[in-house]
PDB file of N, CA, C and O in Angstrom:
ATOM      1  N   MET A   2      60.723 124.330 120.052  1.00 87.00           N
ATOM      2  CA  MET A   2      61.722 125.176 119.644  1.00 87.00           C
ATOM      3  C   MET A   2      63.292 124.281 119.966  1.00 87.00           C
ATOM      4  O   MET A   2      64.138 124.309 119.181  1.00 87.00           O
ATOM      5  N   ILE A   3      63.082 123.559 120.997  1.00 90.00           N
ATOM      6  CA  ILE A   3      64.242 122.600 121.465  1.00 90.00           C
ATOM      7  C   ILE A   3      64.379 121.408 120.530  1.00 90.00           C
ATOM      8  O   ILE A   3      65.365 121.163 120.056  1.00 90.00           O
ATOM      9  N   LEU A   4      63.189 120.926 120.094  1.00 91.00           N
ATOM     10  CA  LEU A   4      63.086 119.820 119.188  1.00 91.00           C
ATOM     11  C   LEU A   4      63.675 120.174 117.807  1.00 91.00           C
ATOM     12  O   LEU A   4      64.426 119.530 117.189  1.00 91.00           O
ATOM     13  N   LYS A   5      63.206 121.505 117.177  1.00 91.00           N
ATOM     14  CA  LYS A   5      64.152 121.813 116.081  1.00 91.00           C
ATOM     15  C   LYS A   5      65.581 122.092 116.095  1.00 91.00           C
ATOM     16  O   LYS A   5      66.389 121.731 115.260  1.00 91.00           O
ATOM     17  N   PHE A   6      66.008 122.485 117.326  1.00 90.00           N
ATOM     18  CA  PHE A   6      67.448 122.653 117.651  1.00 90.00           C
ATOM     19  C   PHE A   6      68.055 121.252 117.627  1.00 90.00           C
ATOM     20  O   PHE A   6      69.106 120.998 117.292  1.00 90.00           O
ATOM     21  N   LEU A   7      67.585 120.216 118.293  1.00 93.00           N
ATOM     22  CA  LEU A   7      68.040 118.822 118.491  1.00 93.00           C
ATOM     23  C   LEU A   7      68.173 118.187 117.122  1.00 93.00           C
ATOM     24  O   LEU A   7      69.079 117.608 116.850  1.00 93.00           O
ATOM     25  N   ILE A   8      67.157 118.230 116.327  1.00 94.00           N
ATOM     26  CA  ILE A   8      67.329 117.821 114.705  1.00 94.00           C
ATOM     27  C   ILE A   8      68.225 118.241 113.984  1.00 94.00           C
ATOM     28  O   ILE A   8      68.833 117.685 113.287  1.00 94.00           O
ATOM     29  N   ILE A   9      68.321 119.973 114.145  1.00 94.00           N
ATOM     30  CA  ILE A   9      69.294 120.627 113.364  1.00 94.00           C
ATOM     31  C   ILE A   9      70.950 120.105 113.724  1.00 94.00           C
ATOM     32  O   ILE A   9      71.679 119.742 112.799  1.00 94.00           O
ATOM     33  N   ALA A  10      70.977 120.022 115.032  1.00 94.00           N
ATOM     34  CA  ALA A  10      72.201 119.569 115.745  1.00 94.00           C
ATOM     35  C   ALA A  10      72.725 118.012 115.040  1.00 94.00           C
ATOM     36  O   ALA A  10      73.627 117.667 114.823  1.00 94.00           O
ATOM     37  N   ALA A  11      71.529 117.391 115.170  1.00 94.00           N
ATOM     38  CA  ALA A  11      71.513 115.679 114.779  1.00 94.00           C
ATOM     39  C   ALA A  11      72.179 115.672 113.102  1.00 94.00           C
ATOM     40  O   ALA A  11      73.103 115.083 112.800  1.00 94.00           O
ATOM     41  N   VAL A  12      71.512 116.554 112.627  1.00 94.00           N
ATOM     42  CA  VAL A  12      71.757 116.639 110.921  1.00 94.00           C
ATOM     43  C   VAL A  12      73.262 117.203 110.696  1.00 94.00           C
ATOM     44  O   VAL A  12      73.760 116.523 109.957  1.00 94.00           O
ATOM     45  N   ILE A  13      73.422 118.148 111.524  1.00 93.00           N
ATOM     46  CA  ILE A  13      74.874 118.820 111.185  1.00 93.00           C
ATOM     47  C   ILE A  13      76.038 117.751 111.758  1.00 93.00           C
ATOM     48  O   ILE A  13      76.904 117.477 111.241  1.00 93.00           O
ATOM     49  N   SER A  14      75.710 116.910 112.854  1.00 90.00           N
ATOM     50  CA  SER A  14      76.525 115.987 113.562  1.00 90.00           C
ATOM     51  C   SER A  14      76.791 114.908 112.298  1.00 90.00           C
ATOM     52  O   SER A  14      77.895 114.393 112.140  1.00 90.00           O
ATOM     53  N   VAL A  15      75.779 114.591 111.927  1.00 89.00           N
ATOM     54  CA  VAL A  15      75.856 113.187 110.784  1.00 89.00           C
ATOM     55  C   VAL A  15      76.550 113.829 109.580  1.00 89.00           C
ATOM     56  O   VAL A  15      77.404 112.910 108.867  1.00 89.00           O
ATOM     57  N   VAL A  16      76.343 114.964 109.164  1.00 88.00           N
ATOM     58  CA  VAL A  16      77.090 115.484 107.938  1.00 88.00           C
ATOM     59  C   VAL A  16      78.510 115.600 108.095  1.00 88.00           C
ATOM     60  O   VAL A  16      79.318 115.276 107.665  1.00 88.00           O
ATOM     61  N   TYR A  17      78.673 115.955 109.505  1.00 88.00           N
ATOM     62  CA  TYR A  17      80.178 116.218 109.926  1.00 88.00           C
ATOM     63  C   TYR A  17      81.076 114.767 110.131  1.00 88.00           C
ATOM     64  O   TYR A  17      81.968 114.549 109.356  1.00 88.00           O
ATOM     65  N   ILE A  18      80.287 113.806 110.391  1.00 85.00           N
ATOM     66  CA  ILE A  18      80.895 112.370 110.624  1.00 85.00           C
ATOM     67  C   ILE A  18      80.948 111.925 109.270  1.00 85.00           C
ATOM     68  O   ILE A  18      82.004 111.297 108.961  1.00 85.00           O
ATOM     69  N   MET A  19      80.013 111.929 108.305  1.00 83.00           N
ATOM     70  CA  MET A  19      80.168 111.422 107.012  1.00 83.00           C
ATOM     71  C   MET A  19      81.308 111.940 106.149  1.00 83.00           C
ATOM     72  O   MET A  19      81.931 111.481 105.381  1.00 83.00           O
ATOM     73  N   PHE A  20      81.269 113.207 106.139  1.00 81.00           N
ATOM     74  CA  PHE A  20      82.323 113.839 105.154  1.00 81.00           C
ATOM     75  C   PHE A  20      83.439 114.728 105.790  1.00 81.00           C
ATOM     76  O   PHE A  20      84.619 114.847 105.037  1.00 81.00           O
ATOM     77  N   PHE A  21      83.531 115.187 106.868  1.00 77.00           N
ATOM     78  CA  PHE A  21      84.514 115.768 107.408  1.00 77.00           C
ATOM     79  C   PHE A  21      85.601 115.119 108.522  1.00 77.00           C
ATOM     80  O   PHE A  21      86.812 115.471 108.635  1.00 77.00           O
ATOM     81  N   LYS A  22      85.184 114.083 109.180  1.00 73.00           N
ATOM     82  CA  LYS A  22      85.863 113.520 110.304  1.00 73.00           C
ATOM     83  C   LYS A  22      86.774 112.487 109.721  1.00 73.00           C
ATOM     84  O   LYS A  22      86.533 111.777 108.745  1.00 73.00           O
ATOM     85  N   THR A  23      88.217 112.467 109.971  1.00 68.00           N
ATOM     86  CA  THR A  23      89.272 111.758 109.532  1.00 68.00           C
ATOM     87  C   THR A  23      89.210 110.424 110.010  1.00 68.00           C
ATOM     88  O   THR A  23      88.485 110.022 111.019  1.00 68.00           O
ATOM     89  N   LYS A  24      89.645 109.353 109.260  1.00 64.00           N
ATOM     90  CA  LYS A  24      89.770 108.177 109.645  1.00 64.00           C
ATOM     91  C   LYS A  24      90.504 107.716 110.986  1.00 64.00           C
ATOM     92  O   LYS A  24      91.445 108.620 111.211  1.00 64.00           O
ATOM     93  N   PRO A  25      90.136 106.893 111.869  1.00 61.00           N
ATOM     94  CA  PRO A  25      90.953 106.410 113.099  1.00 61.00           C
ATOM     95  C   PRO A  25      92.447 105.949 112.708  1.00 61.00           C
ATOM     96  O   PRO A  25      92.630 105.593 111.762  1.00 61.00           O
ATOM     97  N   VAL A  26      93.275 106.332 113.474  1.00 59.00           N
ATOM     98  CA  VAL A  26      94.627 106.058 113.571  1.00 59.00           C
ATOM     99  C   VAL A  26      94.663 104.597 113.337  1.00 59.00           C
ATOM    100  O   VAL A  26      95.617 104.065 112.529  1.00 59.00           O
ATOM    101  N   THR A  27      94.131 103.753 114.095  1.00 59.00           N
ATOM    102  CA  THR A  27      94.172 102.212 113.852  1.00 59.00           C
ATOM    103  C   THR A  27      93.936 101.796 112.310  1.00 59.00           C
ATOM    104  O   THR A  27      94.711 100.652 112.102  1.00 59.00           O
ATOM    105  N   GLN A  28      93.009 102.246 111.620  1.00 54.00           N
ATOM    106  CA  GLN A  28      92.875 101.993 110.189  1.00 54.00           C
ATOM    107  C   GLN A  28      93.961 102.349 109.410  1.00 54.00           C
ATOM    108  O   GLN A  28      94.403 101.722 108.557  1.00 54.00           O
ATOM    109  N   ALA A  29      94.640 103.519 109.745  1.00 51.00           N
ATOM    110  CA  ALA A  29      95.945 104.094 108.833  1.00 51.00           C
ATOM    111  C   ALA A  29      97.024 103.019 109.037  1.00 51.00           C
ATOM    112  O   ALA A  29      97.799 102.881 108.104  1.00 51.00           O
ATOM    113  N   ARG A  30      97.090 102.533 110.281  1.00 55.00           N
ATOM    114  CA  ARG A  30      98.280 101.624 110.645  1.00 55.00           C
ATOM    115  C   ARG A  30      98.277 100.341 110.138  1.00 55.00           C
ATOM    116  O   ARG A  30      99.192  99.502 109.650  1.00 55.00           O
ATOM    117  N   THR A  31      96.902  99.744 109.724  1.00 57.00           N
ATOM    118  CA  THR A  31      96.498  98.502 109.233  1.00 57.00           C
ATOM    119  C   THR A  31      96.901  98.318 107.365  1.00 57.00           C
ATOM    120  O   THR A  31      96.621  97.428 106.883  1.00 57.00           O
ATOM    121  N   ARG A  32      96.874  99.603 107.068  1.00 58.00           N
ATOM    122  CA  ARG A  32      96.762  99.827 105.576  1.00 58.00           C
ATOM    123  C   ARG A  32      98.260  99.044 105.054  1.00 58.00           C
ATOM    124  O   ARG A  32      99.260  98.989 105.703  1.00 58.00           O
ATOM    125  N   LYS A  33      98.256  98.511 103.803  1.00 60.00           N
ATOM    126  CA  LYS A  33      99.495  97.917 103.226  1.00 60.00           C
ATOM    127  C   LYS A  33     100.471  99.273 102.998  1.00 60.00           C
ATOM    128  O   LYS A  33     100.095 100.297 102.504  1.00 60.00           O
ATOM    129  N   PRO A  34     101.623  98.775 103.108  1.00 60.00           N
ATOM    130  CA  PRO A  34     102.661 100.020 102.926  1.00 60.00           C
ATOM    131  C   PRO A  34     102.721 100.409 101.406  1.00 60.00           C
ATOM    132  O   PRO A  34     102.381  99.439 100.490  1.00 60.00           O
ATOM    133  N   LYS A  35     103.077 101.550 101.086  1.00 61.00           N
ATOM    134  CA  LYS A  35     103.193 101.885  99.578  1.00 61.00           C
ATOM    135  C   LYS A  35     104.246 101.185  98.895  1.00 61.00           C
ATOM    136  O   LYS A  35     105.175 100.862  99.807  1.00 61.00           O
ATOM    137  N   LYS A  36     104.100 100.825  97.666  1.00 59.00           N
ATOM    138  CA  LYS A  36     105.204 100.290  96.963  1.00 59.00           C
ATOM    139  C   LYS A  36     106.076 101.491  96.520  1.00 59.00           C
ATOM    140  O   LYS A  36     105.843 102.502  96.433  1.00 59.00           O
ATOM    141  N   ALA A  37     107.371 100.736  96.551  1.00 56.00           N
ATOM    142  CA  ALA A  37     108.628 101.911  96.365  1.00 56.00           C
ATOM    143  C   ALA A  37     108.555 102.271  94.496  1.00 56.00           C
ATOM    144  O   ALA A  37     107.860 101.590  93.999  1.00 56.00           O
ATOM    145  N   LYS A  38     109.193 103.206  94.511  1.00 54.00           N
ATOM    146  CA  LYS A  38     108.923 103.863  93.143  1.00 54.00           C
ATOM    147  C   LYS A  38     109.672 102.912  92.123  1.00 54.00           C
ATOM    148  O   LYS A  38     110.760 102.344  92.566  1.00 54.00           O
ATOM    149  N   THR A  39     109.058 102.678  91.029  1.00 54.00           N
ATOM    150  CA  THR A  39     109.557 101.815  90.127  1.00 54.00           C
ATOM    151  C   THR A  39     110.623 102.465  89.396  1.00 54.00           C
ATOM    152  O   THR A  39     110.782 103.574  89.423  1.00 54.00           O
ATOM    153  N   GLU A  40     111.269 101.815  88.322  1.00 50.00           N
ATOM    154  CA  GLU A  40     112.717 102.539  87.737  1.00 50.00           C
ATOM    155  C   GLU A  40     111.823 103.569  86.657  1.00 50.00           C
ATOM    156  O   GLU A  40     112.609 104.360  86.520  1.00 50.00           O
ATOM    157  N   ALA A  41     110.822 103.068  86.033  1.00 52.00           N
ATOM    158  CA  ALA A  41     110.049 104.157  85.123  1.00 52.00           C
ATOM    159  C   ALA A  41     109.665 105.278  86.026  1.00 52.00           C
ATOM    160  O   ALA A  41     109.603 106.340  84.931  1.00 52.00           O
ATOM    161  N   THR A  42     109.381 105.400  87.100  1.00 56.00           N
ATOM    162  CA  THR A  42     108.815 106.559  87.657  1.00 56.00           C
ATOM    163  C   THR A  42     109.804 107.173  88.313  1.00 56.00           C
ATOM    164  O   THR A  42     109.931 108.524  88.679  1.00 56.00           O
ATOM    165  N   ASN A  43     111.121 106.437  88.475  1.00 55.00           N
ATOM    166  CA  ASN A  43     112.180 107.283  89.182  1.00 55.00           C
ATOM    167  C   ASN A  43     112.946 108.204  88.174  1.00 55.00           C
ATOM    168  O   ASN A  43     113.740 107.389  87.402  1.00 55.00           O
ATOM    169  N   PRO A  44     113.186 109.201  88.242  1.00 52.00           N
ATOM    170  CA  PRO A  44     114.100 109.749  87.335  1.00 52.00           C
ATOM    171  C   PRO A  44     115.380 109.594  87.336  1.00 52.00           C
ATOM    172  O   PRO A  44     116.357 110.053  86.452  1.00 52.00           O
ATOM    173  N   GLU A  45     115.977 109.353  88.475  1.00 57.00           N
ATOM    174  CA  GLU A  45     117.499 109.036  88.618  1.00 57.00           C
ATOM    175  C   GLU A  45     117.915 107.660  87.978  1.00 57.00           C
ATOM    176  O   GLU A  45     118.961 107.821  87.510  1.00 57.00           O
ATOM    177  N   ILE A  46     117.053 106.662  87.634  1.00 65.00           N
ATOM    178  CA  ILE A  46     117.244 105.418  87.256  1.00 65.00           C
ATOM    179  C   ILE A  46     116.996 105.526  85.742  1.00 65.00           C
ATOM    180  O   ILE A  46     115.672 105.725  85.480  1.00 65.00           O
ATOM    181  N   ASN A  47     117.936 105.367  84.766  1.00 76.00           N
ATOM    182  CA  ASN A  47     117.626 105.556  83.535  1.00 76.00           C
ATOM    183  C   ASN A  47     117.650 103.967  82.761  1.00 76.00           C
ATOM    184  O   ASN A  47     118.673 103.332  83.111  1.00 76.00           O
ATOM    185  N   ASP A  48     117.157 103.601  81.834  1.00 87.00           N
ATOM    186  CA  ASP A  48     116.900 102.556  81.108  1.00 87.00           C
ATOM    187  C   ASP A  48     118.164 102.606  80.161  1.00 87.00           C
ATOM    188  O   ASP A  48     118.322 103.584  79.297  1.00 87.00           O
ATOM    189  N   MET A  49     118.922 101.486  80.124  1.00 90.00           N
ATOM    190  CA  MET A  49     120.141 101.439  79.141  1.00 90.00           C
ATOM    191  C   MET A  49     119.840 100.339  78.252  1.00 90.00           C
ATOM    192  O   MET A  49     119.472  99.506  78.439  1.00 90.00           O
ATOM    193  N   THR A  50     120.544 100.617  77.129  1.00 91.00           N
ATOM    194  CA  THR A  50     120.536  99.572  75.904  1.00 91.00           C
ATOM    195  C   THR A  50     121.786  99.624  75.276  1.00 91.00           C
ATOM    196  O   THR A  50     122.526 100.380  75.406  1.00 91.00           O
ATOM    197  N   GLU A  51     122.136  98.422  74.600  1.00 92.00           N
ATOM    198  CA  GLU A  51     123.393  98.199  73.951  1.00 92.00           C
ATOM    199  C   GLU A  51     123.475  98.690  72.464  1.00 92.00           C
ATOM    200  O   GLU A  51     122.303  98.228  71.795  1.00 92.00           O
ATOM    201  N   CYS A  52     124.325  99.547  72.044  1.00 92.00           N
ATOM    202  CA  CYS A  52     124.463  99.616  70.521  1.00 92.00           C
ATOM    203  C   CYS A  52     124.620  98.658  69.597  1.00 92.00           C
ATOM    204  O   CYS A  52     125.335  97.711  70.016  1.00 92.00           O
ATOM    205  N   ALA A  53     123.789  98.580  68.887  1.00 91.00           N
ATOM    206  CA  ALA A  53     123.808  97.146  67.969  1.00 91.00           C
ATOM    207  C   ALA A  53     125.095  97.131  67.012  1.00 91.00           C
ATOM    208  O   ALA A  53     125.564  96.040  66.486  1.00 91.00           O
ATOM    209  N   ASN A  54     125.866  98.267  66.937  1.00 91.00           N
ATOM    210  CA  ASN A  54     127.373  98.264  66.200  1.00 91.00           C
ATOM    211  C   ASN A  54     128.344  97.965  66.841  1.00 91.00           C
ATOM    212  O   ASN A  54     129.144  96.954  66.855  1.00 91.00           O
ATOM    213  N   CYS A  55     128.515  98.837  67.873  1.00 91.00           N
ATOM    214  CA  CYS A  55     129.830  98.775  68.865  1.00 91.00           C
ATOM    215  C   CYS A  55     129.526  98.141  70.261  1.00 91.00           C
ATOM    216  O   CYS A  55     130.708  97.720  70.731  1.00 91.00           O
ATOM    217  N   GLY A  56     128.349  98.029  70.776  1.00 90.00           N
ATOM    218  CA  GLY A  56     128.539  97.460  71.881  1.00 90.00           C
ATOM    219  C   GLY A  56     128.385  98.198  73.059  1.00 90.00           C
ATOM    220  O   GLY A  56     128.268  97.668  74.389  1.00 90.00           O
ATOM    221  N   VAL A  57     128.390  99.566  73.010  1.00 92.00           N
ATOM    222  CA  VAL A  57     128.359 100.480  73.953  1.00 92.00           C
ATOM    223  C   VAL A  57     127.103 100.852  74.688  1.00 92.00           C
ATOM    224  O   VAL A  57     126.120 100.644  73.873  1.00 92.00           O
ATOM    225  N   TYR A  58     126.884 100.811  75.972  1.00 93.00           N
ATOM    226  CA  TYR A  58     125.595 101.094  76.459  1.00 93.00           C
ATOM    227  C   TYR A  58     125.408 102.450  76.599  1.00 93.00           C
ATOM    228  O   TYR A  58     126.197 103.321  76.755  1.00 93.00           O
ATOM    229  N   VAL A  59     124.184 102.788  76.026  1.00 92.00           N
ATOM    230  CA  VAL A  59     123.851 104.187  75.960  1.00 92.00           C
ATOM    231  C   VAL A  59     122.293 104.215  76.387  1.00 92.00           C
ATOM    232  O   VAL A  59     121.486 103.341  76.597  1.00 92.00           O
ATOM    233  N   GLU A  60     121.938 105.421  77.036  1.00 91.00           N
ATOM    234  CA  GLU A  60     120.628 105.708  77.557  1.00 91.00           C
ATOM    235  C   GLU A  60     119.654 105.515  76.496  1.00 91.00           C
ATOM    236  O   GLU A  60     119.976 105.923  75.462  1.00 91.00           O
ATOM    237  N   VAL A  61     118.431 104.981  76.851  1.00 89.00           N
ATOM    238  CA  VAL A  61     117.537 104.631  75.639  1.00 89.00           C
ATOM    239  C   VAL A  61     116.908 106.124  75.114  1.00 89.00           C
ATOM    240  O   VAL A  61     116.822 106.477  74.045  1.00 89.00           O
ATOM    241  N   LYS A  62     116.853 107.040  76.060  1.00 89.00           N
ATOM    242  CA  LYS A  62     116.274 108.306  75.606  1.00 89.00           C
ATOM    243  C   LYS A  62     117.358 109.216  74.753  1.00 89.00           C
ATOM    244  O   LYS A  62     117.106 110.071  73.859  1.00 89.00           O
ATOM    245  N   GLU A  63     118.630 108.563  74.784  1.00 90.00           N
ATOM    246  CA  GLU A  63     119.569 109.387  73.928  1.00 90.00           C
ATOM    247  C   GLU A  63     120.107 108.517  72.929  1.00 90.00           C
ATOM    248  O   GLU A  63     120.840 109.258  71.847  1.00 90.00           O
ATOM    249  N   ALA A  64     119.587 107.174  72.753  1.00 91.00           N
ATOM    250  CA  ALA A  64     119.859 106.459  71.744  1.00 91.00           C
ATOM    251  C   ALA A  64     119.096 106.782  70.570  1.00 91.00           C
ATOM    252  O   ALA A  64     118.130 107.240  70.339  1.00 91.00           O
ATOM    253  N   ILE A  65     119.841 106.375  69.263  1.00 91.00           N
ATOM    254  CA  ILE A  65     119.139 106.536  68.020  1.00 91.00           C
ATOM    255  C   ILE A  65     118.413 105.088  67.776  1.00 91.00           C
ATOM    256  O   ILE A  65     119.345 104.315  67.500  1.00 91.00           O
ATOM    257  N   LEU A  66     117.089 105.237  67.399  1.00 90.00           N
ATOM    258  CA  LEU A  66     116.307 103.790  66.766  1.00 90.00           C
ATOM    259  C   LEU A  66     116.402 104.028  65.505  1.00 90.00           C
ATOM    260  O   LEU A  66     115.533 104.687  64.736  1.00 90.00           O
ATOM    261  N   SER A  67     116.700 102.781  64.872  1.00 90.00           N
ATOM    262  CA  SER A  67     116.667 102.708  63.535  1.00 90.00           C
ATOM    263  C   SER A  67     116.231 101.051  63.128  1.00 90.00           C
ATOM    264  O   SER A  67     117.146 100.183  63.576  1.00 90.00           O
ATOM    265  N   ASN A  68     115.365 100.825  62.608  1.00 90.00           N
ATOM    266  CA  ASN A  68     114.869  99.343  61.935  1.00 90.00           C
ATOM    267  C   ASN A  68     114.861  98.625  63.167  1.00 90.00           C
ATOM    268  O   ASN A  68     115.498  97.315  63.310  1.00 90.00           O
ATOM    269  N   GLY A  69     114.307  99.076  64.475  1.00 89.00           N
ATOM    270  CA  GLY A  69     114.032  98.167  65.560  1.00 89.00           C
ATOM    271  C   GLY A  69     115.287  98.155  66.305  1.00 89.00           C
ATOM    272  O   GLY A  69     115.527  97.515  67.350  1.00 89.00           O
ATOM    273  N   LYS A  70     116.683  98.700  65.969  1.00 91.00           N
ATOM    274  CA  LYS A  70     117.708  98.468  66.930  1.00 91.00           C
ATOM    275  C   LYS A  70     118.328  99.795  67.300  1.00 91.00           C
ATOM    276  O   LYS A  70     118.046 101.001  66.567  1.00 91.00           O
ATOM    277  N   TYR A  71     118.826  99.863  68.592  1.00 92.00           N
ATOM    278  CA  TYR A  71     119.195 100.948  68.964  1.00 92.00           C
ATOM    279  C   TYR A  71     120.930 101.239  68.797  1.00 92.00           C
ATOM    280  O   TYR A  71     121.878 100.514  68.643  1.00 92.00           O
ATOM    281  N   TYR A  72     121.201 102.435  68.366  1.00 93.00           N
ATOM    282  CA  TYR A  72     122.627 102.923  68.103  1.00 93.00           C
ATOM    283  C   TYR A  72     123.089 104.123  69.091  1.00 93.00           C
ATOM    284  O   TYR A  72     122.362 105.108  69.191  1.00 93.00           O
ATOM    285  N   CYS A  73     124.488 104.086  69.408  1.00 92.00           N
ATOM    286  CA  CYS A  73     124.860 105.083  70.242  1.00 92.00           C
ATOM    287  C   CYS A  73     125.016 106.397  69.568  1.00 92.00           C
ATOM    288  O   CYS A  73     124.960 107.683  69.950  1.00 92.00           O
ATOM    289  N   SER A  74     125.479 106.483  68.247  1.00 92.00           N
ATOM    290  CA  SER A  74     125.658 107.735  67.619  1.00 92.00           C
ATOM    291  C   SER A  74     125.376 107.776  66.124  1.00 92.00           C
ATOM    292  O   SER A  74     124.974 106.416  65.573  1.00 92.00           O
ATOM    293  N   ARG A  75     125.234 108.482  65.243  1.00 91.00           N
ATOM    294  CA  ARG A  75     125.045 108.569  63.985  1.00 91.00           C
ATOM    295  C   ARG A  75     126.159 107.787  63.063  1.00 91.00           C
ATOM    296  O   ARG A  75     126.043 107.141  62.034  1.00 91.00           O
ATOM    297  N   GLU A  76     127.425 107.939  63.467  1.00 92.00           N
ATOM    298  CA  GLU A  76     128.633 107.076  62.941  1.00 92.00           C
ATOM    299  C   GLU A  76     128.330 105.814  62.944  1.00 92.00           C
ATOM    300  O   GLU A  76     128.638 104.954  61.940  1.00 92.00           O
ATOM    301  N   CYS A  77     127.839 105.084  64.263  1.00 91.00           N
ATOM    302  CA  CYS A  77     127.480 103.761  64.164  1.00 91.00           C
ATOM    303  C   CYS A  77     126.271 103.324  63.357  1.00 91.00           C
ATOM    304  O   CYS A  77     126.308 102.262  62.806  1.00 91.00           O
ATOM    305  N   LEU A  78     125.547 104.216  63.389  1.00 90.00           N
ATOM    306  CA  LEU A  78     124.447 103.898  62.285  1.00 90.00           C
ATOM    307  C   LEU A  78     124.770 103.831  60.843  1.00 90.00           C
ATOM    308  O   LEU A  78     124.438 102.931  60.130  1.00 90.00           O
ATOM    309  N   LYS A  79     125.611 104.846  60.473  1.00 90.00           N
ATOM    310  CA  LYS A  79     126.055 104.853  59.038  1.00 90.00           C
ATOM    311  C   LYS A  79     127.101 103.576  58.926  1.00 90.00           C
ATOM    312  O   LYS A  79     126.939 102.883  57.864  1.00 90.00           O
ATOM    313  N   GLU A  80     128.105 103.075  59.764  1.00 90.00           N
ATOM    314  CA  GLU A  80     128.705 101.891  59.759  1.00 90.00           C
ATOM    315  C   GLU A  80     127.749 100.657  59.699  1.00 90.00           C
ATOM    316  O   GLU A  80     128.153  99.785  58.755  1.00 90.00           O
ATOM    317  N   ALA A  81     126.777 100.933  60.246  1.00 85.00           N
ATOM    318  CA  ALA A  81     125.713  99.472  60.403  1.00 85.00           C
ATOM    319  C   ALA A  81     125.151  99.337  59.018  1.00 85.00           C
ATOM    320  O   ALA A  81     124.870  98.174  58.538  1.00 85.00           O
ATOM    321  N   LYS A  82     124.874 100.416  58.200  1.00 79.00           N
ATOM    322  CA  LYS A  82     124.213 100.364  56.963  1.00 79.00           C
ATOM    323  C   LYS A  82     125.159 100.168  55.892  1.00 79.00           C
ATOM    324  O   LYS A  82     125.636  99.522  54.988  1.00 79.00           O
TER     325      LYS A  82
END
C-alpha cells in the first residue's frame, strides 16, 4: 500500500516539475532584453513621404499613390498629369 502511494507521489511530482513549475529567477535574468518596438509596430510613429509634385511631406497612409509616386492631394495628382 505504501509502495503504491510512493509511486503515485513520484509520478505526480515529476509531472508537476515538468509542466507546472516556473523557471528559476536566475534564468530569467540572463535572458537578452526584449527589442524596443520598431517604427512599423509603434502606432505613434508614422512613415512620411514627399509629394512628387509640390514636395510637401505627408503620411503614407494618407497619401495618394499613382504610377509609383505619392501625392499629397488630388489637385497635385491632376497637376502632375
